[in-house]
Amino acid sequence: MSAAPVLNPFSLFFASIFTSNILLANFLGMCSFISISKDGKSSNGLGFAVTVVLGITSAVNWAVLHFVLIPLQLEYLRYIVFIITIAATVQILEMIIDRVSQALYMSLGIFLPLITVNCAILGVSLFIDIRAYTFVQSVIYGVGSGLGWWLAIAALSAIRKKTDKSPVPAGLKGPGITMITIGFMAMAFMGFSGMLQVQ
Amino acid sequence: MSAVGTILKENLWTNNPIFMQVLGICSALAVTNLLTNTMVMTIGVTFVTAMSSLTVSLIRQFVPRKVRMIVQTLIIAFYVIIVDILLKAYAPDISRQLGPYVGLIITNCIIMGRLEAFAQSNPPLLSTWDGMTAGFGYMAVLLVIAFVRELLGFGSLFGVRIMPSGFVPWTIMVTAPSAFFLLGIIIWVGKTIMNREGAPA
Amino acid sequence: MNRQGLIYTIVFTFVVSFVFVLLLAVADQQTQARVLQNQTIARQRAILSALSLPAESVEEVQEQYAAVEQLAVEDEILYRVETGRGALVAKEFAGAGLWGTISGVIGVTEGLDRVTGIEIIDQNETPGLGARIDEEWFKRQLAGERIREGTIRVGGTGDGDYDYENGKIDAITGATRTSESMQKIIKAEIDQLEQLIGGGS
């Protein structure tokens, strides 16, 4: 792995939301993205949940990687360990929310089981490992990726509300037109890369 | 049609994991910019799905219900790590290019889907076949996407230059959006053909 | 024994986890030596490439690399080799790219009048745009490029500036930031090499 990169935190945050959007540029988190984006409210709930889980798991997995796996030379087990911490984090989060607030549970808690298998969560942890981010960079990247995912799903559900009423050819209805829509969104997000300041 | 034949047809066509069930897309699209990477990735997925199906089917009588999903995830992770270790040792350049996507095979919904739907309640050999053919269905769609993306994005196939030197590569094919578009088109074609055949949409 | 009972569940999970992790540990052990060798060869190949001494196969790399001597100068490691054209020096670098660290090897003539080449080991730039710094056409521009005013200018856009006397190479169309980063990195490395070579051997 290379040395920890020297990165402007703003660039990193901006990049993780827009130009390196975990979904539109890295293709992660698609399954629930496609199914949940049919409904606007659920989309926001899921987006919020994803952001929270990503923020927490990127911090936790960074710590596990640097304080447990690397010192004990158990790096080859990172896939298993990351998944376990993700599942545990989600489980604990669900229990806490259920105790603390019913309202929060309705808006966030019910989506948590869906998140455990969301490839974006594991993907972010793996990217953090590969890119050798520092702790702060990991959290920025995690939260930013979550927000980017949330933005994407919110936008997609808004678009789908309109396309559902449009005359779409039979073969394209459903996943087909959704894919093409996502493609256009991905192109739009790529356009953000010209906006960055020089570090 | 025998069970073997039915499973093959279903996993390759009528219930193709990608364009019919729309599963396992995450790890799929990212590597389709090059045919070689796609080949390696899909062989990996097929291997993991087949071996996981085999293992789960073999121990299905012994697994307590409560820990079923955890054990399945453990088995999938085990085979994925094996693939990762093998790649790192024998094909380091490809391993680097595939990056985190090898590890992401674990969250690939196709594999868990096959284990839940088939392997945990069917005999070993048939389950292995089911896993393998699901992998093939996955492979077929991805190779088509990769074929178009590499040919038009790099002018080559499997790293061998095909297009004439005057050819200006289509940059869009190298970047993310093209994968979505191509996948949408494949879904469109697949579903249209199936609708005409009168099969349930 | 009750297959759904608590004790059985716990024991089962433990046994299964233990077996799988054990197998993985074995697989990891067996391939460790090989993975390490891969990494070493990859690094040596990059150093040779930056010195314009191409080597592909493992044997070629080991043969060519035998002529390279490793020197520790201040806190850095320099790789020096005597050739018919004079002495060449290479150094590993890690600089800030747009989205992460760009690391690689840069080679120069000992007199610091030309760059012999550059090799990219790791980068996280935008695929299809910034990531093209890893493509042959881009790197080739630097193989023998004259150093003017203590630097190589990265500017303009095109398909590759192979005029090795003008001290300039083409930037990548659509990847302004990454190209600027490359210019910064190259200048910083040349500056540092001036210091190290001047002070060292």
XYZ file of C-alpha atoms in Angstrom:
601
model
C 0.000 0.000 0.000
C 1.218 3.538 -0.725
C 1.911 6.114 1.947
C -1.009 8.086 3.352
C -2.017 10.603 0.725
C -1.749 14.329 1.208
C -5.292 15.420 0.483
C -7.198 18.593 0.924
C -10.172 17.565 3.138
C -12.513 19.770 1.139
C -11.480 18.185 -2.128
C -11.932 14.771 -0.587
C -15.380 15.631 0.772
C -16.463 17.192 -2.503
C -15.073 14.304 -4.496
C -16.770 11.659 -2.400
C -20.155 13.305 -2.893
C -19.920 14.341 -6.512
C -17.123 13.262 -8.760
C -16.214 10.012 -7.034
C -19.794 9.325 -6.047
C -19.832 5.860 -4.559
C -22.799 4.883 -6.674
C -22.592 6.842 -9.898
C -18.848 6.518 -10.345
C -18.041 3.338 -8.429
C -21.250 1.390 -9.043
C -21.718 0.419 -5.417
C -24.997 0.146 -3.531
C -27.130 -0.532 -6.584
C -29.571 -3.207 -5.480
C -31.398 -1.218 -2.817
C -30.857 1.905 -4.892
C -33.003 0.523 -7.680
C -35.710 -1.019 -5.559
C -36.201 1.719 -2.983
C -36.001 4.685 -5.332
C -39.562 3.996 -6.383
C -40.728 5.834 -3.298
C -39.560 9.295 -2.276
C -40.001 9.001 1.480
C -38.276 5.650 1.756
C -35.472 6.980 -0.407
C -34.764 9.748 2.067
C -35.011 7.372 5.000
C -32.617 4.914 3.414
C -30.234 7.674 2.328
C -30.077 9.007 5.872
C -29.515 5.515 7.261
C -26.743 4.817 4.757
C -24.977 8.049 5.652
C -25.072 7.313 9.376
C -23.905 3.731 8.956
C -21.128 4.749 6.575
C -19.860 7.415 8.938
C -19.687 4.947 11.810
C -18.369 1.923 9.945
C -15.607 3.825 8.187
C -14.325 4.946 11.575
C -14.747 1.535 13.209
C -13.241 -0.436 10.341
C -10.279 1.943 10.119
C -9.618 1.363 13.807
C -9.984 -2.401 13.477
C -7.686 -2.412 10.454
C -4.958 -0.364 12.081
C -5.141 -1.625 15.655
C -5.982 -5.268 15.136
C -5.501 -6.611 11.622
C -2.240 -5.006 10.623
C -0.388 -5.481 13.923
C -1.430 -9.129 14.050
C -0.705 -9.656 10.356
C -4.230 -10.845 9.771
C -4.900 -8.598 6.792
C -6.096 -11.447 4.645
C -9.078 -11.774 6.974
C -10.167 -8.208 6.398
C -13.210 -9.110 4.297
C -14.645 -11.301 7.016
C -13.781 -8.895 9.802
C -15.175 -5.853 7.996
C -18.469 -7.607 7.323
C -18.734 -8.684 10.926
C -18.139 -5.159 12.203
C -20.639 -3.788 9.713
C -23.278 -6.332 10.727
C -22.561 -5.698 14.422
C -22.683 -1.914 13.992
C -26.002 -2.103 12.185
C -27.423 -4.460 14.773
C -26.362 -2.254 17.696
C -27.581 0.862 15.916
C -30.950 -0.750 15.374
C -31.240 -1.708 19.041
C -30.268 1.774 20.221
C -32.671 3.542 17.914
C -35.491 1.224 18.851
C -34.960 2.074 22.531
C -34.411 5.770 22.094
C -37.027 6.953 19.680
C -39.923 5.346 17.902
C -40.072 8.210 15.441
C -36.430 7.781 14.536
C -36.981 4.068 14.236
C -39.762 4.573 11.719
C -37.736 6.962 9.626
C -34.361 5.236 9.905
C -34.432 1.998 11.828
C -36.524 -0.092 9.482
C -33.984 0.324 6.712
C -31.066 -0.939 8.712
C -31.366 -4.635 7.819
C -31.265 -3.623 4.168
C -28.011 -1.857 4.703
C -26.012 -4.825 5.943
C -25.872 -6.269 2.451
C -25.407 -2.934 0.755
C -22.142 -3.265 -1.121
C -21.453 0.438 -0.696
C -20.793 -0.016 3.007
C -18.218 -2.743 2.528
C -16.921 -0.966 -0.547
C -16.125 2.236 1.320
C -14.207 0.299 3.963
C -12.246 -1.516 1.269
C -11.406 1.727 -0.531
C -10.224 3.224 2.739
C -7.920 0.248 3.135
C -6.591 0.339 -0.426
C -6.043 4.088 -0.479
C -4.419 4.051 2.972
C -6.477 6.974 4.257
C -5.822 8.413 7.705
C -8.561 8.265 10.307
C -9.842 11.746 9.531
C -9.766 11.091 5.806
C -11.676 7.851 6.326
C -14.490 9.551 8.196
C -14.671 12.381 5.674
C -14.765 9.872 2.856
C -17.347 7.731 4.672
C -19.752 10.556 5.465
C -19.224 12.132 2.066
C -19.936 8.861 0.290
C -23.101 8.448 2.326
C -24.279 11.920 1.427
C -23.457 11.268 -2.205
C -25.468 8.054 -2.133
C -28.339 9.871 -0.472
C -28.222 12.621 -3.049
C -28.256 10.091 -5.860
C -31.193 8.114 -4.538
C -33.197 11.257 -3.763
C -32.599 12.565 -7.270
C -33.428 9.235 -8.863
C -36.706 8.831 -6.994
C -37.742 12.317 -8.093
C -36.948 11.474 -11.708
C -38.701 8.127 -11.530
C -41.887 9.785 -10.328
C -41.957 11.560 -13.665
C -40.796 8.740 -15.910
C -43.344 6.387 -14.411
C -46.019 8.527 -15.990
C -44.268 8.745 -19.348
C -44.854 6.372 -22.261
C -41.889 4.035 -21.853
C -41.573 1.074 -24.269
C -42.550 -2.215 -22.639
C -39.092 -3.733 -22.652
C -37.604 -0.682 -20.973
C -40.172 -0.350 -18.206
C -38.729 -0.726 -14.747
C -35.028 -1.612 -14.525
C -34.248 -0.766 -18.143
C -35.220 2.890 -18.099
C -33.861 3.199 -14.568
C -30.436 2.120 -15.815
C -30.478 4.651 -18.606
C -31.580 7.376 -16.218
C -28.753 6.488 -13.857
C -26.372 6.655 -16.803
C -27.377 10.232 -17.491
C -27.059 11.086 -13.817
C -23.572 9.598 -13.802
C -22.616 11.753 -16.770
C -23.989 14.837 -15.054
C -21.996 14.133 -11.906
C -18.816 13.697 -13.905
C -19.265 17.266 -15.035
C -18.528 18.429 -11.503
C -14.873 17.561 -11.810
C -14.064 20.880 -13.429
C -15.241 22.817 -10.384
C -12.446 21.939 -8.027
C -9.895 24.473 -6.844
C -6.226 23.629 -7.176
C -5.025 22.194 -3.879
C -36.429 -31.133 -20.043
C -34.284 -32.647 -17.345
C -33.571 -30.765 -14.152
C -30.047 -30.052 -15.385
C -31.289 -28.567 -18.623
C -34.010 -26.516 -16.955
C -31.585 -25.005 -14.511
C -29.224 -24.094 -17.333
C -31.925 -22.409 -19.382
C -33.315 -20.551 -16.405
C -30.040 -19.201 -15.112
C -28.789 -18.246 -18.523
C -31.943 -16.740 -19.910
C -35.399 -16.699 -18.396
C -34.172 -15.889 -14.912
C -30.829 -14.364 -15.773
C -29.479 -12.841 -12.593
C -28.539 -9.581 -14.219
C -31.106 -8.569 -16.689
C -34.078 -10.405 -15.307
C -33.505 -10.340 -11.576
C -31.323 -7.222 -11.688
C -29.035 -8.631 -9.022
C -25.309 -8.415 -8.455
C -24.858 -5.332 -10.534
C -22.481 -3.528 -8.208
C -19.408 -5.623 -8.685
C -20.356 -6.190 -12.291
C -20.283 -2.817 -13.900
C -17.065 -1.515 -12.446
C -14.816 -4.037 -14.149
C -16.466 -4.084 -17.549
C -14.107 -1.513 -19.025
C -11.694 -4.263 -20.005
C -12.483 -7.764 -21.231
C -9.595 -9.377 -19.386
C -10.662 -7.949 -16.040
C -14.271 -8.926 -16.693
C -13.219 -12.459 -17.558
C -11.213 -12.829 -14.380
C -13.942 -11.288 -12.259
C -16.763 -13.416 -13.646
C -14.707 -16.585 -13.411
C -14.132 -15.631 -9.794
C -17.847 -15.095 -9.178
C -18.739 -18.371 -10.898
C -16.152 -20.212 -8.809
C -17.378 -18.668 -5.574
C -21.037 -19.271 -6.374
C -20.460 -22.872 -7.424
C -18.225 -23.766 -4.474
C -20.422 -21.962 -1.956
C -23.471 -23.747 -3.320
C -21.623 -27.037 -3.001
C -20.492 -26.370 0.544
C -23.823 -25.050 1.763
C -25.626 -27.966 0.198
C -23.239 -30.467 1.778
C -23.751 -29.158 5.296
C -27.353 -28.105 4.954
C -28.576 -30.827 7.292
C -26.306 -29.591 10.072
C -26.765 -25.864 10.017
C -28.957 -24.477 12.800
C -31.619 -22.165 11.469
C -30.626 -19.198 13.612
C -27.144 -18.902 12.194
C -27.940 -19.838 8.636
C -27.198 -16.450 7.093
C -24.037 -15.925 9.105
C -22.682 -19.313 8.086
C -23.553 -18.647 4.463
C -21.787 -15.306 4.585
C -18.769 -16.967 6.188
C -18.613 -19.581 3.439
C -18.914 -17.000 0.691
C -16.242 -14.841 2.339
C -13.986 -17.884 2.626
C -14.055 -18.632 -1.085
C -13.698 -14.974 -1.990
C -10.594 -14.697 0.155
C -9.187 -17.781 -1.538
C -9.747 -16.141 -4.928
C -8.161 -12.942 -3.634
C -5.106 -14.782 -2.304
C -4.698 -16.698 -5.566
C -4.923 -13.534 -7.629
C -2.432 -11.676 -5.477
C 0.035 -14.519 -5.794
C -0.364 -15.497 -9.438
C -1.792 -12.444 -11.218
C -0.762 -9.381 -9.212
C -1.366 -6.841 -11.985
C -4.947 -7.966 -12.476
C -5.439 -8.091 -8.730
C -4.396 -4.463 -8.516
C -6.704 -3.441 -11.347
C -9.692 -5.218 -9.856
C -9.009 -3.459 -6.583
C -11.773 -3.741 -3.990
C -14.202 -5.378 -6.398
C -12.910 -8.848 -5.642
C -13.779 -8.411 -1.982
C -17.138 -7.034 -3.001
C -18.060 -10.374 -4.500
C -19.068 -11.222 -0.948
C -21.914 -8.730 -1.012
C -22.926 -9.778 -4.503
C -26.616 -10.514 -4.059
C -26.547 -13.223 -6.716
C -24.571 -15.602 -4.564
C -26.635 -15.196 -1.432
C -29.713 -15.398 -3.634
C -28.705 -18.776 -5.077
C -27.789 -20.162 -1.673
C -31.122 -19.160 -0.181
C -33.242 -20.133 -3.149
C -31.550 -23.378 -4.101
C -28.442 -24.697 -2.402
C -29.815 -24.860 1.088
C -32.600 -27.179 0.088
C -31.156 -29.220 -2.742
C -28.594 -32.009 -3.239
C -24.907 -31.062 -3.704
C -24.261 -31.835 -7.369
C -27.395 -30.101 -8.577
C -26.656 -27.118 -6.339
C -23.151 -26.828 -7.717
C -24.567 -26.861 -11.238
C -27.092 -24.205 -10.253
C -24.339 -22.042 -8.834
C -22.155 -22.508 -11.892
C -24.882 -21.686 -14.391
C -25.917 -18.594 -12.448
C -22.299 -17.553 -12.749
C -22.403 -18.228 -16.486
C -25.530 -16.109 -16.900
C -23.721 -13.340 -15.071
C -20.617 -13.844 -17.190
C -22.470 -13.722 -20.493
C -24.086 -10.334 -19.870
C -20.892 -8.782 -18.496
C -18.772 -10.025 -21.387
C -21.170 -8.396 -23.832
C -20.945 -5.075 -22.003
C -17.158 -5.359 -21.720
C -16.845 -6.248 -25.403
C -18.548 -3.012 -26.420
C -16.779 -0.908 -23.795
C -13.286 -2.116 -24.550
C -13.710 -2.122 -28.325
C -15.045 1.418 -28.494
C -13.211 2.805 -25.475
C -9.737 1.426 -26.098
C -9.966 0.045 -29.605
C -8.871 -3.361 -28.408
C -10.208 -6.716 -27.303
C -8.467 -8.551 -24.460
C -5.648 -6.049 -24.822
C -5.104 -6.812 -28.497
C -5.500 -3.736 -30.676
C -8.338 -4.291 -33.156
C -9.474 -0.933 -34.420
C -7.430 0.803 -37.115
C -4.968 3.426 -35.922
C -7.126 6.269 -37.149
C -9.843 5.283 -34.708
C -10.570 7.883 -32.044
C -11.609 6.086 -28.863
C -14.977 6.933 -27.367
C -13.960 8.268 -23.967
C -17.444 7.787 -22.633
C -16.964 4.050 -22.964
C -14.092 4.201 -20.528
C -16.122 5.998 -17.903
C -19.011 4.916 -15.681
C -22.129 6.101 -17.569
C -21.550 3.804 -20.542
C -21.903 0.743 -18.358
C -25.312 1.907 -17.166
C -26.470 2.699 -20.693
C -25.313 -0.614 -22.088
C -26.896 -2.511 -19.244
C -30.164 -0.654 -19.811
C -30.058 -1.574 -23.487
C -29.331 -5.221 -22.740
C -32.258 -5.324 -20.311
C -34.416 -3.742 -22.971
C -33.414 -6.249 -25.633
C -33.707 -9.206 -23.286
C -37.120 -8.273 -22.027
C -38.473 -7.400 -25.452
C -37.432 -10.760 -26.848
C -38.939 -12.492 -23.883
C -42.184 -10.587 -24.159
C -42.484 -11.642 -27.778
C -41.916 -15.272 -26.843
C -44.856 -14.920 -24.526
C -42.879 -15.745 -21.405
C -43.987 -13.903 -18.252
C -42.262 -10.463 -18.166
C -28.562 -34.023 19.545
C -30.987 -31.179 19.094
C -29.839 -29.434 15.931
C -31.611 -26.229 16.832
C -30.492 -26.081 20.438
C -28.335 -23.274 21.777
C -25.287 -25.357 22.650
C -25.226 -27.057 19.273
C -25.587 -23.693 17.546
C -22.659 -22.184 19.384
C -20.426 -25.202 18.953
C -21.298 -25.480 15.290
C -20.554 -21.838 14.571
C -17.246 -22.066 16.399
C -16.160 -25.207 14.606
C -17.115 -23.901 11.178
C -15.399 -20.548 11.765
C -12.313 -22.250 13.110
C -12.005 -24.628 10.173
C -12.414 -21.923 7.564
C -10.077 -19.435 9.192
C -7.499 -22.199 9.600
C -7.699 -23.050 5.897
C -7.318 -19.388 5.031
C -4.305 -19.023 7.297
C -2.680 -21.971 5.514
C -3.451 -20.533 2.088
C -2.059 -17.182 3.123
C 1.121 -18.764 4.530
C 1.739 -20.819 1.415
C 1.481 -17.886 -0.920
C 3.249 -15.270 1.187
C 6.658 -15.872 -0.314
C 5.260 -15.617 -3.792
C 3.289 -12.445 -3.107
C 6.402 -10.840 -1.676
C 8.416 -11.819 -4.707
C 5.728 -10.376 -6.981
C 5.926 -7.082 -5.154
C 9.718 -7.015 -5.336
C 9.771 -7.826 -9.043
C 7.086 -5.210 -9.708
C 9.165 -2.560 -7.959
C 12.335 -3.579 -9.725
C 10.546 -3.609 -13.057
C 9.256 -0.074 -12.379
C 12.744 1.153 -11.494
C 14.223 -0.405 -14.629
C 11.445 1.080 -16.727
C 12.085 4.555 -15.351
C 15.744 4.098 -16.233
C 14.759 3.183 -19.785
C 16.098 -0.333 -19.325
C 13.062 -2.351 -20.281
C 12.638 -5.819 -18.824
C 9.534 -7.967 -18.924
C 9.909 -11.465 -17.620
C 11.047 -12.260 -14.115
C 14.415 -13.531 -15.407
C 15.019 -10.385 -17.481
C 14.165 -8.169 -14.527
C 16.485 -10.033 -12.190
C 19.272 -9.998 -14.763
C 19.006 -6.287 -15.535
C 18.497 -5.293 -11.945
C 21.754 -6.936 -10.937
C 23.563 -3.945 -12.435
C 21.614 -1.457 -10.336
C 23.191 -0.331 -7.114
C 21.144 0.994 -4.262
C 22.464 4.049 -2.460
C 21.172 5.678 0.680
C 21.560 9.417 0.440
C 20.254 11.468 3.363
C 16.813 9.936 4.008
C 16.208 8.725 0.485
C 17.190 5.693 -1.531
C 18.633 6.232 -4.983
C 19.070 3.573 -7.641
C 22.140 4.099 -9.766
C 23.291 2.234 -12.816
C 26.222 2.718 -15.196
C 25.354 2.396 -18.827
C 27.043 3.109 -22.128
C 25.341 6.490 -22.082
C 26.646 7.450 -18.665
C 25.286 7.026 -15.180
C 21.552 7.050 -14.582
C 19.784 7.583 -11.301
C 16.248 6.675 -10.308
C 14.167 7.504 -7.283
C 10.743 6.508 -6.023
C 8.272 9.312 -5.502
C 4.898 9.823 -3.906
C 3.091 13.044 -4.608
C -0.370 14.479 -4.316
C -2.619 13.757 -7.240
C -6.180 14.940 -7.565
C -7.879 12.158 -5.642
C -5.017 10.536 -3.835
C -1.333 9.794 -3.919
C 0.420 9.220 -7.194
C 3.406 7.040 -6.533
C 5.990 5.853 -8.984
C 9.598 5.992 -10.047
C 11.380 8.754 -11.934
C 14.709 8.286 -13.640
C 17.236 10.915 -14.713
C 20.738 11.054 -16.127
C 23.270 11.724 -13.398
C 24.119 15.055 -14.927
C 20.454 15.961 -14.610
C 20.184 17.024 -18.219
C 17.487 14.534 -19.177
C 14.669 12.498 -17.692
C 15.099 8.875 -18.678
C 11.553 7.927 -17.933
C 8.767 7.663 -15.476
C 6.784 4.714 -14.220
C 3.538 4.916 -12.262
C 3.175 2.378 -9.478
C -0.037 3.534 -7.900
C -2.626 6.180 -8.629
C -6.262 6.841 -7.920
C -7.039 9.377 -10.601
C -10.241 9.463 -12.635
C -10.438 6.432 -14.894
C -10.284 7.408 -18.548
C -8.983 10.868 -17.744
C -6.360 11.458 -15.056
C -5.644 7.742 -14.890
C -4.191 7.983 -18.399
C -0.901 9.042 -16.858
C -0.352 5.316 -16.610
C -0.727 4.814 -20.370
C 2.258 4.142 -22.606
C 1.812 7.173 -24.818
C 1.994 9.546 -21.872
C 4.959 7.938 -20.143
C 6.866 7.582 -23.378
C 6.971 11.376 -23.733
C 9.390 11.451 -20.836
C 11.819 8.813 -22.092
C 14.801 11.006 -22.785
C 13.113 14.373 -22.449
C 15.449 17.303 -21.946
C 15.243 19.067 -18.608
C 15.015 22.779 -19.192
C 15.219 25.343 -16.406
C 15.197 22.578 -13.846
C 11.848 21.144 -14.865
C 9.658 19.519 -17.499
C 6.645 21.531 -18.563
C 3.334 19.723 -18.792
C 1.041 21.727 -20.972
C -1.090 22.024 -23.997
C -2.934 18.974 -25.122
C -2.339 16.520 -27.826
C -1.618 12.919 -28.498
C 1.895 13.048 -27.165
C 4.788 15.420 -27.628
C 7.751 13.295 -28.692
C 10.102 16.175 -29.351
C 12.637 15.306 -26.697
C 14.524 18.584 -26.939
C 11.777 21.053 -26.075
C 11.539 20.153 -22.385
C 7.791 19.884 -22.669
C 5.198 17.114 -22.737
C 1.516 17.143 -23.566
C -1.004 17.219 -20.768
C -4.010 14.913 -20.845
C -7.112 16.300 -22.505
C -9.818 16.744 -19.891
C -7.483 16.031 -16.989
C -6.091 19.458 -16.192
C -5.673 18.955 -12.456
C -3.950 15.610 -12.736
C -1.634 17.006 -15.399
C -0.807 19.950 -13.147
C -0.146 17.534 -10.294
C 2.260 15.612 -12.518
C 4.137 18.797 -13.345
C 4.415 19.650 -9.650
C 5.601 16.170 -8.823
C 8.207 16.087 -11.588
C 9.597 19.489 -10.605
C 9.742 18.556 -6.929
C 11.557 15.333 -7.747
C 14.073 17.000 -10.048
C 14.762 19.594 -7.364
C 15.249 16.924 -4.761
C 17.442 14.825 -7.054
C 19.645 17.879 -7.680
C 20.162 18.138 -3.973
C 20.751 14.434 -3.400
C 22.996 13.756 -6.391
C 24.971 16.943 -5.880
C 25.525 16.157 -2.229
C 25.947 12.379 -2.615
C 28.054 10.414 -5.053
